[in-house]
Short mmCIF file of C-alpha atoms in Angstrom, two decimals:
data_model
loop_
_atom_site.label_atom_id
_atom_site.label_comp_id
_atom_site.label_asym_id
_atom_site.label_seq_id
_atom_site.Cartn_x
_atom_site.Cartn_y
_atom_site.Cartn_z
CA MET A 92 129.39 44.34 126.30
CA LYS A 93 131.64 42.33 124.70
CA ASN A 94 129.87 39.25 124.01
CA ILE A 95 127.90 41.63 121.84
CA VAL A 96 130.22 43.42 119.56
CA LYS A 97 129.46 42.23 115.97
CA LYS A 98 132.35 43.07 113.53
CA VAL A 99 130.79 44.33 110.20
CA THR A 100 131.57 45.59 107.21
CA LEU A 101 131.40 49.70 107.56
CA LEU A 102 132.59 52.44 105.47
CA VAL A 103 136.35 51.15 104.94
CA LEU A 104 136.29 53.63 102.72
CA LEU A 105 136.65 57.69 102.02
CA ILE A 106 132.44 57.05 101.05
CA ILE A 107 132.47 55.33 104.76
CA VAL A 108 134.21 58.42 106.02
CA PHE A 109 132.37 61.06 104.62
CA SER A 110 129.44 60.42 103.03
CA CYS A 111 128.04 56.90 103.86
CA ASP A 112 125.12 56.62 101.99
CA LYS A 113 125.85 53.61 100.35
CA PHE A 114 125.80 51.68 104.32
CA LEU A 115 124.14 48.50 104.31
CA GLU A 116 122.89 49.03 100.93
CA GLU A 117 125.54 47.63 98.30
CA GLU A 118 128.81 46.15 98.22
CA PRO A 119 131.47 48.82 98.90
CA LYS A 120 134.27 49.35 95.79
CA ASN A 121 137.13 50.68 96.69
CA GLN A 122 139.06 50.37 100.29
CA ILE A 123 141.54 52.59 101.85
CA SER A 124 143.38 52.32 104.89
CA ILE A 125 141.42 53.83 108.42
CA ASN A 126 144.13 53.87 110.00
CA GLN A 127 146.55 55.67 107.62
CA PHE A 128 143.56 58.30 107.33
CA PHE A 129 143.42 59.16 110.73
CA SER A 130 146.41 60.01 112.08
CA GLU A 131 145.98 63.55 112.68
CA PRO A 132 143.88 65.65 114.97
CA GLU A 133 141.91 67.07 112.63
CA ASP A 134 141.07 63.95 110.71
CA VAL A 135 138.84 62.38 113.33
CA ARG A 136 137.65 65.80 114.40
CA SER A 137 135.98 66.53 111.19
CA VAL A 138 134.04 63.30 111.72
CA VAL A 139 133.12 63.91 114.67
CA ASN A 140 131.81 67.50 113.84
CA SER A 141 129.68 65.71 111.09
CA LEU A 142 128.66 63.22 113.71
CA TYR A 143 126.48 66.83 114.83
CA GLY A 144 124.05 67.17 111.39
CA ILE A 145 123.47 63.98 110.20
CA GLY A 146 121.18 60.89 111.38
CA ALA A 147 118.63 60.75 113.88
CA VAL A 148 119.05 64.04 114.48
CA ARG A 149 117.88 65.34 111.32
CA ARG A 150 114.38 63.58 111.81
CA TYR A 151 113.83 67.33 114.44
CA VAL A 152 114.77 69.99 111.15
CA SER A 153 114.41 67.97 108.17
CA GLY A 154 112.46 69.61 104.93
CA ASP A 155 110.13 66.76 104.46
CA PHE A 156 108.31 67.21 107.68
CA GLN A 157 106.22 63.80 107.84
CA ILE A 158 109.32 62.29 108.02
CA ASN A 159 110.61 63.81 111.34
CA GLY A 160 109.94 63.91 115.02
CA MET A 161 106.08 64.45 114.18
CA LEU A 162 105.20 61.14 112.51
CA GLY A 163 104.60 59.53 115.87
CA GLY A 164 102.57 62.45 116.80
CA TYR A 165 100.44 61.61 113.41
CA LEU A 166 100.47 57.59 114.04
CA SER A 167 98.73 58.39 118.03
CA GLY A 168 95.50 60.27 115.75
CA LEU A 169 96.02 63.14 118.32
CA PHE A 170 97.77 65.20 115.46
CA GLU A 171 97.56 66.13 111.83
CA ASN A 172 99.11 67.48 108.79
CA GLU A 173 96.96 70.07 106.91
CA ARG A 174 97.96 68.31 103.86
CA THR A 175 96.37 65.55 103.62
CA GLU A 176 97.28 64.66 100.14
CA ARG A 177 100.78 63.99 101.25
CA PRO A 178 102.33 60.70 101.45
CA GLY A 179 103.41 59.44 105.51
CA PRO A 180 100.81 61.70 107.66
CA PHE A 181 97.24 59.99 106.00
CA GLU A 182 99.05 56.46 105.96
CA ALA A 183 100.12 57.15 110.22
CA ASN A 184 96.77 58.14 110.76
CA ASN A 185 94.54 55.67 109.92
CA LEU A 186 97.90 53.36 110.78
CA THR A 187 97.44 51.59 106.93
CA LEU A 188 101.24 52.60 106.75
CA ASN A 189 103.03 49.52 105.94
CA SER A 190 106.97 48.43 104.49
CA ASP A 191 105.42 49.71 101.17
CA ASN A 192 103.94 52.53 101.19
CA MET A 193 106.24 54.42 103.31
CA ASP A 194 109.53 52.77 102.31
CA GLY A 195 110.71 56.18 101.10
CA TYR A 196 110.55 57.08 104.69
CA LEU A 197 111.10 54.27 106.34
CA PHE A 198 114.00 53.45 104.33
CA ASP A 199 115.55 56.84 103.94
CA TYR A 200 115.65 57.05 108.03
CA TRP A 201 117.74 53.58 108.49
CA ARG A 202 119.98 53.93 105.88
CA GLU A 203 120.60 57.52 107.53
CA SER A 204 120.54 56.56 111.15
CA TYR A 205 123.37 53.76 110.26
CA ASP A 206 125.44 56.08 108.92
CA ALA A 207 125.88 58.41 111.58
CA ILE A 208 126.69 55.00 113.63
CA ALA A 209 129.28 54.36 110.63
CA LYS A 210 130.82 57.46 111.62
CA ALA A 211 131.07 57.50 115.44
CA ASN A 212 132.13 53.74 114.88
CA VAL A 213 135.07 55.00 112.78
CA ALA A 214 135.85 57.61 115.80
CA ILE A 215 135.20 55.70 118.76
CA LYS A 216 138.25 53.39 117.37
CA TYR A 217 140.75 55.56 116.29
CA ILE A 218 140.66 58.38 118.40
CA PRO A 219 142.76 56.36 121.30
CA GLN A 220 145.29 56.28 118.80
CA VAL A 221 145.79 59.62 117.32
CA GLU A 222 149.00 60.46 119.03
CA ALA A 223 149.02 63.60 118.70
CA LEU A 224 145.48 64.01 120.98
CA SER A 225 145.62 65.16 124.47
CA ALA A 226 143.94 62.97 126.58
CA THR A 227 141.46 66.05 127.28
CA GLU A 228 140.84 66.69 123.63
CA ALA A 229 140.07 62.58 123.09
CA ASN A 230 138.03 62.00 126.08
CA GLU A 231 135.73 65.02 124.65
CA LEU A 232 136.09 63.66 121.29
CA LEU A 233 134.79 60.00 122.31
CA ALA A 234 131.88 61.18 124.38
CA GLN A 235 130.71 62.95 121.18
CA ALA A 236 130.97 60.10 119.06
CA LYS A 237 129.45 57.89 122.34
CA PHE A 238 126.37 60.37 122.43
CA TYR A 239 125.64 60.56 118.97
CA ARG A 240 125.90 56.47 118.43
CA ALA A 241 123.87 56.54 121.81
CA PHE A 242 121.67 58.87 120.20
CA ASN A 243 120.97 57.17 117.08
CA TYR A 244 120.41 53.81 118.25
CA PHE A 245 118.05 54.82 121.02
CA ALA A 246 115.83 56.23 118.03
CA LEU A 247 116.07 53.23 115.65
CA VAL A 248 115.60 50.89 119.07
CA ARG A 249 112.38 53.21 120.28
CA ASP A 250 110.71 52.68 116.57
CA PHE A 251 112.00 49.79 114.97
CA GLY A 252 112.70 47.77 118.04
CA ASP A 253 115.01 44.78 117.38
CA VAL A 254 118.31 46.15 115.10
CA PRO A 255 121.66 44.85 114.34
CA LEU A 256 123.70 46.05 116.75
CA VAL A 257 127.01 47.42 115.11
CA ILE A 258 129.71 49.05 116.85
CA GLU A 259 133.18 48.04 115.30
CA PRO A 260 134.35 49.33 111.85
CA TYR A 261 135.36 46.08 109.89
CA GLU A 262 138.09 45.77 106.98
CA SER A 263 135.99 43.22 105.21
CA LEU A 264 133.13 42.21 103.44
CA GLU A 265 132.31 39.36 105.57
CA ASN A 266 129.49 38.77 107.57
CA ILE A 267 127.90 42.36 105.85
CA ASN A 268 124.09 41.06 106.38
CA ILE A 269 123.66 40.83 110.14
CA PRO A 270 120.19 39.93 111.60
CA ARG A 271 118.33 41.90 114.22
CA ASP A 272 119.33 41.93 118.19
CA SER A 273 117.33 41.96 120.95
CA ALA A 274 116.03 45.81 122.07
CA GLU A 275 117.79 44.74 125.30
CA LEU A 276 121.01 44.16 123.65
CA VAL A 277 120.76 47.65 122.38
CA TYR A 278 119.53 49.46 125.51
CA ALA A 279 122.77 47.84 127.05
CA LEU A 280 125.24 49.59 124.77
CA ILE A 281 123.00 53.09 124.78
CA ILE A 282 123.35 53.08 128.00
CA GLU A 283 126.89 52.60 128.62
CA ASP A 284 127.91 54.47 125.87
CA LEU A 285 125.77 57.64 127.74
CA GLU A 286 127.29 56.91 130.95
CA TRP A 287 130.72 56.67 129.62
CA ALA A 288 130.24 59.74 128.54
CA LEU A 289 128.60 61.72 131.57
CA THR A 290 131.17 59.58 133.75
CA ASN A 291 134.58 60.12 131.86
CA GLY A 292 133.94 62.73 129.24
CA GLY A 293 135.29 66.06 130.41
CA LEU A 294 132.27 67.66 129.32
CA ALA A 295 130.95 70.82 130.41
CA ASP A 296 128.32 71.35 132.55
CA VAL A 297 126.86 74.65 131.25
CA LEU A 298 124.10 75.57 129.03
CA PHE A 299 124.28 74.06 125.17
CA THR A 300 124.01 77.92 123.71
CA GLU A 301 126.67 78.67 125.78
CA ASN A 302 128.60 75.71 124.94
CA GLY A 303 128.53 76.56 121.44
CA TYR A 304 126.25 74.02 120.14
CA ARG A 305 128.30 71.11 121.49
CA ILE A 306 127.65 68.54 123.37
CA THR A 307 127.56 69.41 127.08
CA LYS A 308 127.30 66.84 130.20
CA GLY A 309 123.45 68.12 130.51
CA VAL A 310 123.04 67.05 127.30
CA VAL A 311 123.94 63.32 127.52
CA ALA A 312 122.80 63.19 131.30
CA VAL A 313 119.03 64.12 129.76
CA THR A 314 119.21 61.40 126.62
CA LEU A 315 120.34 59.25 129.89
CA ALA A 316 117.10 60.22 131.79
CA ASN A 317 115.21 59.53 128.68
CA VAL A 318 116.48 56.30 127.67
CA GLN A 319 116.05 54.50 131.46
CA LEU A 320 112.78 55.93 131.19
CA GLN A 321 112.00 54.21 127.93
CA ASN A 322 114.28 51.59 128.90
CA ALA A 323 111.60 50.81 132.21
CA GLY A 324 108.22 50.50 130.22
CA PHE A 325 107.71 48.41 127.00
CA PRO A 326 109.07 46.59 125.34
CA VAL A 327 111.85 46.04 127.63
CA GLN A 328 110.68 46.36 131.24
CA GLY A 329 113.65 47.19 132.99
CA GLY A 330 110.39 47.63 136.05
CA THR A 331 111.87 49.38 138.98
CA GLU A 332 115.49 49.06 138.55
CA SER A 333 115.32 51.66 135.53
CA TYR A 334 113.36 53.54 136.91
CA SER A 335 115.75 54.43 139.86
CA LYS A 336 118.70 54.95 137.34
CA ALA A 337 116.39 57.28 135.93
CA ALA A 338 115.23 58.94 138.55
CA GLN A 339 119.15 59.71 139.80
CA VAL A 340 120.20 60.54 136.76
CA ALA A 341 116.82 63.37 136.41
CA ARG A 342 118.14 64.53 140.42
CA ASP A 343 122.15 65.25 138.96
CA ILE A 344 120.10 67.28 136.50
CA ILE A 345 118.50 69.14 138.79
CA ASN A 346 120.69 69.41 142.25
CA THR A 347 123.76 70.46 139.95
CA GLY A 348 123.35 71.53 136.03
CA PRO A 349 122.59 75.12 135.37
CA TYR A 350 119.00 74.37 134.60
CA ALA A 351 115.75 76.52 135.81
CA LEU A 352 111.99 77.07 134.40
CA ILE A 353 111.40 80.26 133.29
CA GLU A 354 109.01 82.16 135.66
CA ASN A 355 105.64 83.93 134.04
CA GLY A 356 105.07 87.16 133.90
CA PRO A 357 102.27 89.64 135.53
CA THR A 358 100.67 88.92 132.32
CA PRO A 359 99.76 86.11 129.55
CA GLU A 360 101.38 87.89 126.79
CA GLU A 361 104.33 87.68 129.49
CA SER A 362 104.01 84.09 130.34
CA ALA A 363 107.16 81.95 130.39
CA PHE A 364 105.76 80.39 127.24
CA ASN A 365 106.38 83.03 125.07
CA VAL A 366 109.48 83.55 126.53
CA MET A 367 110.82 80.41 125.23
CA ARG A 368 109.15 81.09 122.12
CA ILE A 369 110.80 84.60 121.64
CA SER A 370 114.37 83.17 123.27
CA GLU A 371 116.73 81.09 122.84
CA ASN A 372 119.25 81.80 125.65
CA GLU A 373 117.05 80.36 128.43
CA ARG A 374 117.81 78.11 131.73
CA GLU A 375 115.21 76.07 130.23
CA THR A 376 116.87 74.97 126.68
CA ILE A 377 118.93 71.56 127.49
CA PHE A 378 119.47 70.69 123.50
CA SER A 379 118.11 71.89 120.62
CA VAL A 380 119.02 71.56 116.62
CA GLU A 381 120.45 75.23 116.19
CA SER A 382 119.73 77.27 113.68
CA ASP A 383 121.03 80.08 111.64
CA VAL A 384 118.89 82.78 109.07
CA ILE A 385 122.12 82.96 106.44
CA LEU A 386 123.98 79.17 107.40
CA LYS A 387 121.06 76.81 108.94
CA PRO A 388 117.61 78.63 108.24
CA THR A 389 114.29 77.07 109.44
CA SER A 390 111.12 76.63 107.23
CA PHE A 391 109.71 75.91 110.72
CA PRO A 392 107.35 79.72 110.83
CA PHE A 393 105.73 78.85 107.83
CA LEU A 394 104.26 75.85 109.05
CA SER A 395 102.00 77.25 111.64
CA ILE A 396 99.99 79.59 109.54
CA PRO A 397 96.78 77.31 107.44
CA LYS A 398 97.07 78.57 103.90
CA SER A 399 92.98 79.41 104.51
CA ALA A 400 93.88 82.40 106.33
CA ASN A 401 95.09 84.37 103.65
CA VAL A 402 97.04 86.18 105.44
CA PRO A 403 98.91 89.11 102.76
CA GLY A 404 102.76 90.10 103.08
CA LEU A 405 103.72 86.77 103.44
CA ILE A 406 107.14 86.04 102.03
CA ASN A 407 106.77 82.61 101.51
CA GLY A 408 103.34 82.31 100.33
CA ASP A 409 103.18 78.09 100.63
CA VAL A 410 102.61 78.11 104.56
CA TRP A 411 100.11 75.13 105.85
CA ILE A 412 99.83 73.46 109.58
CA VAL A 413 102.52 70.60 109.44
CA TYR A 414 101.22 69.57 112.64
CA ARG A 415 97.88 70.19 113.42
CA PRO A 416 96.26 69.05 117.18
CA LEU A 417 92.69 67.48 116.94
CA ASP A 418 90.13 68.61 119.16
CA GLU A 419 90.91 65.26 120.70
CA TYR A 420 94.62 66.71 122.20
CA LEU A 421 92.77 69.96 123.35
CA ARG A 422 90.94 69.01 125.51
CA VAL A 423 93.86 67.65 128.12
CA TYR A 424 93.66 71.14 128.74
CA ASP A 425 91.13 72.86 131.41
CA PRO A 426 90.68 76.15 129.03
CA ILE A 427 89.89 78.22 132.56
CA VAL A 428 93.15 77.13 134.59
CA ASP A 429 95.56 76.14 132.28
CA LEU A 430 97.69 78.46 130.82
CA ARG A 431 98.77 76.18 128.35
CA GLY A 432 95.76 75.29 126.88
CA GLN A 433 94.64 79.54 126.23
CA ASP A 434 95.21 81.00 122.41
CA ARG A 435 98.64 82.62 122.01
CA GLN A 436 100.49 80.49 124.76
CA ILE A 437 101.55 76.70 123.32
CA TRP A 438 99.18 77.34 120.29
CA TYR A 439 97.27 79.70 118.73
CA THR A 440 94.27 80.61 116.30
CA SER A 441 94.63 83.68 114.12
CA ILE A 442 97.47 85.74 113.17
CA GLU A 443 97.15 89.88 113.51
CA ARG A 444 98.89 92.00 111.24
CA ASP A 445 98.17 95.56 110.31
CA GLY A 446 95.65 95.73 113.03
CA VAL A 447 94.04 92.95 111.63
CA THR A 448 93.07 89.73 112.43
CA TYR A 449 93.03 86.85 110.24
CA ASP A 450 91.23 83.96 111.71
CA PHE A 451 92.61 80.52 111.03
CA GLY A 452 88.77 79.36 111.32
CA GLY A 453 88.82 77.28 113.43
CA LEU A 454 91.85 75.17 113.61
CA TRP A 455 94.94 75.72 116.17
CA ALA A 456 98.42 75.84 115.41
CA ALA A 457 102.06 76.19 117.03
CA TYR A 458 102.23 79.69 118.09
CA LYS A 459 105.71 78.36 119.52
CA TRP A 460 107.02 78.30 115.88
CA TYR A 461 105.66 81.55 115.14
CA ASP A 462 107.99 84.02 114.14
CA GLU A 463 107.24 87.25 112.39
CA VAL A 464 110.60 88.19 111.21
CA ALA A 465 111.29 85.30 108.97
CA LEU A 466 107.37 84.97 107.68
CA PHE A 467 106.85 88.75 106.79
CA GLU A 468 110.37 89.93 105.95
CA THR A 469 113.36 86.83 105.64
CA ALA A 470 111.09 84.17 105.19
CA LYS A 471 114.00 81.95 106.72
CA GLY A 472 113.52 80.72 110.41
CA ALA A 473 116.36 81.89 112.72
CA LYS A 474 114.74 79.77 116.28
CA ASP A 475 116.18 77.05 117.16
CA ILE A 476 114.58 73.29 117.54
CA GLU A 477 114.48 71.94 120.64
CA ILE A 478 114.70 68.52 121.64
CA ASN A 479 115.36 67.97 125.49
CA VAL A 480 113.78 70.91 127.91
CA TYR A 481 114.30 70.96 131.97
CA SER A 482 110.32 70.84 132.32
CA GLU A 483 111.11 67.04 130.58
CA VAL A 484 113.61 66.63 133.42
CA LEU A 485 111.25 67.85 136.57
CA LEU A 486 108.71 65.34 134.42
CA ILE A 487 110.60 62.66 134.45
CA ALA A 488 112.05 62.65 138.05
CA ALA A 489 108.82 62.80 139.63
CA GLU A 490 107.29 59.92 137.14
CA ALA A 491 110.71 57.80 138.23
CA ILE A 492 110.52 58.50 141.83
CA ALA A 493 107.47 57.39 142.77
CA GLN A 494 107.50 54.17 140.55
CA SER A 495 110.38 53.32 142.62
CA GLU A 496 110.36 54.65 145.86
CA GLY A 497 106.00 56.17 145.82
CA VAL A 498 105.18 59.23 145.87
CA THR A 499 107.24 61.06 148.53
CA ALA A 500 107.58 64.94 148.88
CA GLU A 501 110.20 65.57 146.15
CA ALA A 502 108.49 63.28 143.32
CA VAL A 503 105.36 65.80 144.67
CA LYS A 504 107.59 68.93 144.33
CA TYR A 505 108.94 68.03 140.48
CA LEU A 506 105.15 67.95 139.67
CA ALA A 507 103.55 70.78 141.14
CA ASP A 508 106.85 72.88 140.04
CA VAL A 509 105.84 72.21 136.54
CA ARG A 510 101.99 72.20 136.69
CA SER A 511 101.70 75.32 138.91
CA ARG A 512 103.71 77.26 136.52
CA ALA A 513 100.54 76.67 133.91
CA TYR A 514 98.16 76.54 136.37
CA TRP A 515 99.38 79.90 137.46
CA GLN A 516 96.41 81.99 139.20
CA MET A 517 96.28 78.81 141.68
CA ASP A 518 97.46 78.31 145.01
CA ARG A 519 100.42 76.24 144.98
CA SER A 520 100.19 74.91 148.23
CA GLN A 521 96.85 73.56 146.84
CA ILE A 522 98.13 71.89 144.36
CA GLU A 523 100.74 69.97 146.16
CA SER A 524 97.99 69.20 148.57
CA GLU A 525 95.96 67.27 145.90
CA LEU A 526 99.32 65.76 144.64
CA SER A 527 100.08 64.51 147.48
CA GLY A 528 96.96 62.77 148.40
CA LEU A 529 97.00 59.82 145.12
CA SER A 530 98.40 56.60 145.50
CA LYS A 531 101.19 56.13 143.56
CA GLU A 532 99.29 55.43 140.27
CA GLN A 533 96.50 57.86 140.57
CA PHE A 534 100.09 60.29 140.59
CA VAL A 535 102.12 58.98 137.73
CA GLU A 536 98.75 59.46 135.45
CA GLU A 537 98.85 62.98 136.41
CA VAL A 538 102.55 63.11 135.45
CA TRP A 539 101.40 61.59 132.47
CA LYS A 540 98.50 64.53 132.28
CA GLU A 541 101.69 66.81 131.85
CA ARG A 542 103.53 65.02 129.50
CA LEU A 543 100.48 65.37 126.87
CA ARG A 544 100.32 69.10 127.92
CA GLU A 545 103.39 70.61 128.38
CA LEU A 546 105.72 68.25 126.49
CA PRO A 547 104.09 68.59 122.30
CA LEU A 548 106.37 70.14 120.30
CA ILE A 549 109.25 67.73 121.27
CA PHE A 550 107.44 65.22 120.45
CA LYS A 551 107.13 62.66 123.47
CA THR A 552 103.21 61.87 122.94
CA TRP A 553 103.67 58.54 120.86
CA SER A 554 106.98 57.50 122.47
CA ASP A 555 104.52 57.42 126.78
CA ILE A 556 102.01 55.47 124.76
CA GLN A 557 104.87 52.94 123.18
CA ARG A 558 106.40 52.43 126.41
CA THR A 559 103.83 52.67 128.71
CA ARG A 560 101.15 50.67 125.93
CA LEU A 561 98.16 53.20 127.18
CA PHE A 562 96.38 55.48 124.95
CA PRO A 563 95.37 59.43 126.52
CA VAL A 564 91.45 59.22 126.10
CA THR A 565 90.16 63.23 126.74
CA SER A 566 86.28 64.59 127.85
CA ALA A 567 84.71 66.51 125.29
CA SER A 568 81.85 67.82 128.47
CA ASN A 569 84.99 68.50 130.94
CA PRO A 570 87.76 69.67 128.68
CA GLY A 571 91.18 68.87 131.42
CA GLU A 572 89.83 65.21 132.31
CA VAL A 573 92.34 62.85 130.68
CA THR A 574 91.88 59.18 130.81
CA PHE A 575 94.49 56.56 129.99
CA VAL A 576 92.97 53.47 128.46
CA ASP A 577 94.87 50.15 126.50
CA VAL A 578 96.33 51.05 123.29
CA ILE A 579 95.68 47.85 122.05
CA GLY A 580 92.30 47.76 120.64
CA HIS A 581 91.66 51.22 120.55
CA THR A 582 90.60 52.68 117.89
CA ASN A 583 92.19 55.98 117.24
CA PRO A 584 90.41 59.50 116.14
CA PHE A 585 90.38 58.82 112.35
CA GLY A 586 88.69 55.23 112.83
CA GLY A 587 92.65 53.43 112.94
CA THR A 588 92.51 50.28 115.74
CA TYR A 589 95.38 49.70 117.25
CA ALA A 590 97.32 46.40 116.86
CA ASP A 591 100.51 45.29 118.50
CA LYS A 592 102.22 45.95 115.33
CA HIS A 593 101.57 49.72 115.07
CA MET A 594 103.99 49.62 118.50
CA LEU A 595 106.88 49.82 116.20
CA LEU A 596 107.52 51.25 112.31
CA PRO A 597 107.42 49.07 109.78
CA ILE A 598 110.84 47.76 108.50
CA ALA A 599 111.34 49.22 104.70
CA THR A 600 111.37 47.15 101.91
CA ARG A 601 114.52 47.88 100.94
CA VAL A 602 116.40 47.31 104.26
CA LYS A 603 114.68 43.52 103.82
CA ASP A 604 115.46 43.44 100.34
CA ARG A 605 119.32 44.43 100.49
CA ASN A 606 120.03 42.09 103.84
CA PRO A 607 117.94 38.97 103.67
CA GLU A 608 119.33 38.74 107.60
CA ILE A 609 116.47 41.50 108.52
CA THR A 610 113.14 40.16 109.10
CA GLY A 611 109.64 42.90 109.53
CA ASN A 612 107.79 43.96 112.43
CA GLY A 613 104.13 42.28 110.67
CA TYR A 614 103.47 44.93 108.48
#
């Protein structure tokens, strides 16, 4: 990895350590010696602690919801923001986004991710030099810093492709403007960081919530499995080797981790999906963003009710459906056999209050975000926002095993685990028999369908389109039927036709203006 190290001027200031908002924007004006600052354990602890709330992780909780993980759903044209006048979702839906009209979002996304990377770089370099740290704590802190550096680079490389690879703090203004490195090199660093954290970090192998919302072995492992799965497809096309590695990491989570699927209760109201909606301490959640009604409230409950429903008593009257699934998406579900496609499971169409039903006028919204206490009592959501769940691991394992080893009984089992919970009135043996008779290509497509149905609210739809270069087309006459067509040249439900450039986001105008070495993505 030494051959990809680029020494770049980063945060050799107090600004860099605590509020890196000027990274790669302008030259710093006041310098201090970093190694003088990082002399006590608390110095590096504070920097590592700060990584939990900055950078790419903010895309899951940002107040401007057109600029978070939902943007990919808008790009797919399968989801929309009900407030169509807002900049961002409209341009994404219609594929009219570019470096200028998305500059505000794109620049902040780029800058904030590199701010987090900068802090992680400082921590990674100086943690080993703090003698008062025990070896155990030093490794734990290093593992967390390496995880967040990898997490931020994974977001950047997935969305922007080639990006500058900055992995060392450096006390010089030389070579501050550097060009983009290849996606292959960026993925290599991400994988190296995550593997180090997994092997050497001494991280706890418990639920994230039981670990005080600190990074666990499972969080690192599920991120690595996702990285290898994405790396197997476009643009890197790591192929069988990456699929094999994704399979192994997913297997380790399944076989040794503390995770499990929630089982359905006897009625639809007691389904696993409704348990997940209410509870945040279940074995199915691997990684989430902590929310708290006092310190870290969210407004997600108010983003799943249309204003047109005219629901009385709402504490915050400013409501709208921020992530509305179109019919073209909802048809991924067979409404008869698939519990997930039924009302008041993952999605819902009305709200009941004091015995009165307030209909959404044919619109569907995210029932998983519905929180009665927040809506009618506190105006502050307290439910954690999920980033990774166990059903996702089962689907990664099923796809990666099939791609690298064929349609084995193990691959069938993992896919059947997810499908049989949703097809809860169908005999599991029938599900397994149908899956076992499929070719590799057919089986993998069945996994992709389950990812569409199971993971819409952890925002996997667009990243799957990016890595497969295939677009899911549903059937109006036969809901539940999905076919996959080449995304390039396909026209989405809003009339936008995909070109190669749309597989990546534009580079913000301000990023290119401030660093002449940065080229665009064809917009």
